[in-house]
């Protein structure tokens, strides 16, 4: 599965980056794993 940046995801969903981060805090979407 391809990875989207938070900005690209927000743009595709037509919401703000802050909204995506809010959804992450609520547990509605998972935060991506960060590469080592």
mmCIF file of N, CA and C in Angstrom:
data_model
loop_
_atom_site.group_PDB
_atom_site.id
_atom_site.type_symbol
_atom_site.label_atom_id
_atom_site.label_comp_id
_atom_site.label_asym_id
_atom_site.label_seq_id
_atom_site.Cartn_x
_atom_site.Cartn_y
_atom_site.Cartn_z
ATOM 1 N N UNK A 1 0.850 -1.183 0.000
ATOM 2 C CA UNK A 1 0.000 0.000 0.000
ATOM 3 C C UNK A 1 0.890 1.238 0.000
ATOM 4 N N UNK A 2 0.568 2.204 -0.826
ATOM 5 C CA UNK A 2 1.389 3.406 -0.890
ATOM 6 C C UNK A 2 1.101 4.309 0.305
ATOM 7 N N UNK A 3 2.108 5.046 0.695
ATOM 8 C CA UNK A 3 1.993 5.951 1.834
ATOM 9 C C UNK A 3 1.759 7.370 1.332
ATOM 10 N N UNK A 4 0.835 8.061 1.959
ATOM 11 C CA UNK A 4 0.571 9.463 1.648
ATOM 12 C C UNK A 4 1.172 10.330 2.736
ATOM 13 N N UNK A 5 1.626 11.502 2.357
ATOM 14 C CA UNK A 5 2.004 12.463 3.386
ATOM 15 C C UNK A 5 0.720 12.993 4.006
ATOM 16 N N UNK A 6 0.841 13.568 5.192
ATOM 17 C CA UNK A 6 -0.350 14.100 5.855
ATOM 18 C C UNK A 6 -0.983 15.205 5.010
ATOM 19 N N UNK A 7 -0.154 15.977 4.330
ATOM 20 C CA UNK A 7 -0.671 17.034 3.470
ATOM 21 C C UNK A 7 -1.455 16.491 2.285
ATOM 22 N N UNK A 8 -0.923 15.429 1.653
ATOM 23 C CA UNK A 8 -1.610 14.815 0.510
ATOM 24 C C UNK A 8 -2.910 14.151 0.961
ATOM 25 N N UNK A 9 -2.883 13.509 2.129
ATOM 26 C CA UNK A 9 -4.092 12.888 2.663
ATOM 27 C C UNK A 9 -5.155 13.940 2.943
ATOM 28 N N UNK A 10 -4.747 15.031 3.579
ATOM 29 C CA UNK A 10 -5.690 16.107 3.887
ATOM 30 C C UNK A 10 -6.283 16.681 2.601
ATOM 31 N N UNK A 11 -5.444 16.877 1.611
ATOM 32 C CA UNK A 11 -5.915 17.419 0.330
ATOM 33 C C UNK A 11 -6.896 16.455 -0.340
ATOM 34 N N UNK A 12 -6.578 15.165 -0.333
ATOM 35 C CA UNK A 12 -7.455 14.171 -0.957
ATOM 36 C C UNK A 12 -8.794 14.070 -0.234
ATOM 37 N N UNK A 13 -8.762 14.242 1.096
ATOM 38 C CA UNK A 13 -9.991 14.146 1.891
ATOM 39 C C UNK A 13 -10.715 15.486 2.007
ATOM 40 N N UNK A 14 -10.086 16.525 1.461
ATOM 41 C CA UNK A 14 -10.648 17.885 1.516
ATOM 42 C C UNK A 14 -10.884 18.359 2.948
ATOM 43 N N UNK A 15 -9.878 18.085 3.804
ATOM 44 C CA UNK A 15 -9.890 18.576 5.179
ATOM 45 C C UNK A 15 -8.525 19.186 5.455
ATOM 46 N N UNK A 16 -8.390 19.836 6.609
ATOM 47 C CA UNK A 16 -7.109 20.444 6.956
ATOM 48 C C UNK A 16 -6.182 19.406 7.593
ATOM 49 N N UNK A 17 -4.898 19.715 7.606
ATOM 50 C CA UNK A 17 -3.918 18.866 8.277
ATOM 51 C C UNK A 17 -4.271 18.749 9.758
ATOM 52 N N UNK A 18 -4.742 19.833 10.353
ATOM 53 C CA UNK A 18 -5.133 19.808 11.763
ATOM 54 C C UNK A 18 -6.260 18.810 12.001
ATOM 55 N N UNK A 19 -7.172 18.684 11.045
ATOM 56 C CA UNK A 19 -8.262 17.711 11.161
ATOM 57 C C UNK A 19 -7.715 16.291 11.149
ATOM 58 N N UNK A 20 -6.756 16.015 10.278
ATOM 59 C CA UNK A 20 -6.139 14.685 10.233
ATOM 60 C C UNK A 20 -5.471 14.381 11.569
ATOM 61 N N UNK A 21 -4.738 15.336 12.110
ATOM 62 C CA UNK A 21 -4.076 15.125 13.407
ATOM 63 C C UNK A 21 -5.107 14.901 14.515
ATOM 64 N N UNK A 22 -6.218 15.613 14.459
ATOM 65 C CA UNK A 22 -7.298 15.436 15.429
ATOM 66 C C UNK A 22 -7.861 14.018 15.335
ATOM 67 N N UNK A 23 -8.088 13.538 14.128
ATOM 68 C CA UNK A 23 -8.585 12.172 13.935
ATOM 69 C C UNK A 23 -7.591 11.149 14.486
ATOM 70 N N UNK A 24 -6.290 11.418 14.326
ATOM 71 C CA UNK A 24 -5.270 10.530 14.888
ATOM 72 C C UNK A 24 -5.375 10.494 16.408
ATOM 73 N N UNK A 25 -5.535 11.657 17.029
ATOM 74 C CA UNK A 25 -5.639 11.718 18.495
ATOM 75 C C UNK A 25 -6.870 10.980 19.006
ATOM 76 N N UNK A 26 -7.965 11.039 18.257
ATOM 77 C CA UNK A 26 -9.188 10.335 18.646
ATOM 78 C C UNK A 26 -9.096 8.831 18.403
ATOM 79 N N UNK A 27 -8.094 8.407 17.648
ATOM 80 C CA UNK A 27 -7.945 6.993 17.332
ATOM 81 C C UNK A 27 -8.767 6.548 16.134
ATOM 82 N N UNK A 28 -9.299 7.516 15.382
ATOM 83 C CA UNK A 28 -10.091 7.175 14.198
ATOM 84 C C UNK A 28 -9.214 6.670 13.058
ATOM 85 N N UNK A 29 -7.990 7.178 12.994
ATOM 86 C CA UNK A 29 -7.008 6.678 12.036
ATOM 87 C C UNK A 29 -5.707 6.472 12.793
ATOM 88 N N UNK A 30 -4.899 5.533 12.323
ATOM 89 C CA UNK A 30 -3.636 5.229 12.988
ATOM 90 C C UNK A 30 -2.532 6.133 12.470
ATOM 91 N N UNK A 31 -1.633 6.484 13.381
ATOM 92 C CA UNK A 31 -0.461 7.234 12.968
ATOM 93 C C UNK A 31 0.470 6.273 12.239
ATOM 94 N N UNK A 32 1.083 6.720 11.147
ATOM 95 C CA UNK A 32 1.985 5.828 10.412
ATOM 96 C C UNK A 32 3.256 5.558 11.207
ATOM 97 N N UNK A 33 3.861 4.406 10.949
ATOM 98 C CA UNK A 33 5.149 4.094 11.556
ATOM 99 C C UNK A 33 6.210 4.968 10.906
ATOM 100 N N UNK A 34 7.131 5.440 11.704
ATOM 101 C CA UNK A 34 8.212 6.269 11.174
ATOM 102 C C UNK A 34 9.392 5.368 10.808
ATOM 103 N N UNK A 35 10.016 5.597 9.662
ATOM 104 C CA UNK A 35 11.171 4.769 9.293
ATOM 105 C C UNK A 35 12.324 4.982 10.263
ATOM 106 N N UNK A 36 13.064 3.932 10.500
ATOM 107 C CA UNK A 36 14.182 3.989 11.458
ATOM 108 C C UNK A 36 15.357 4.753 10.905
#
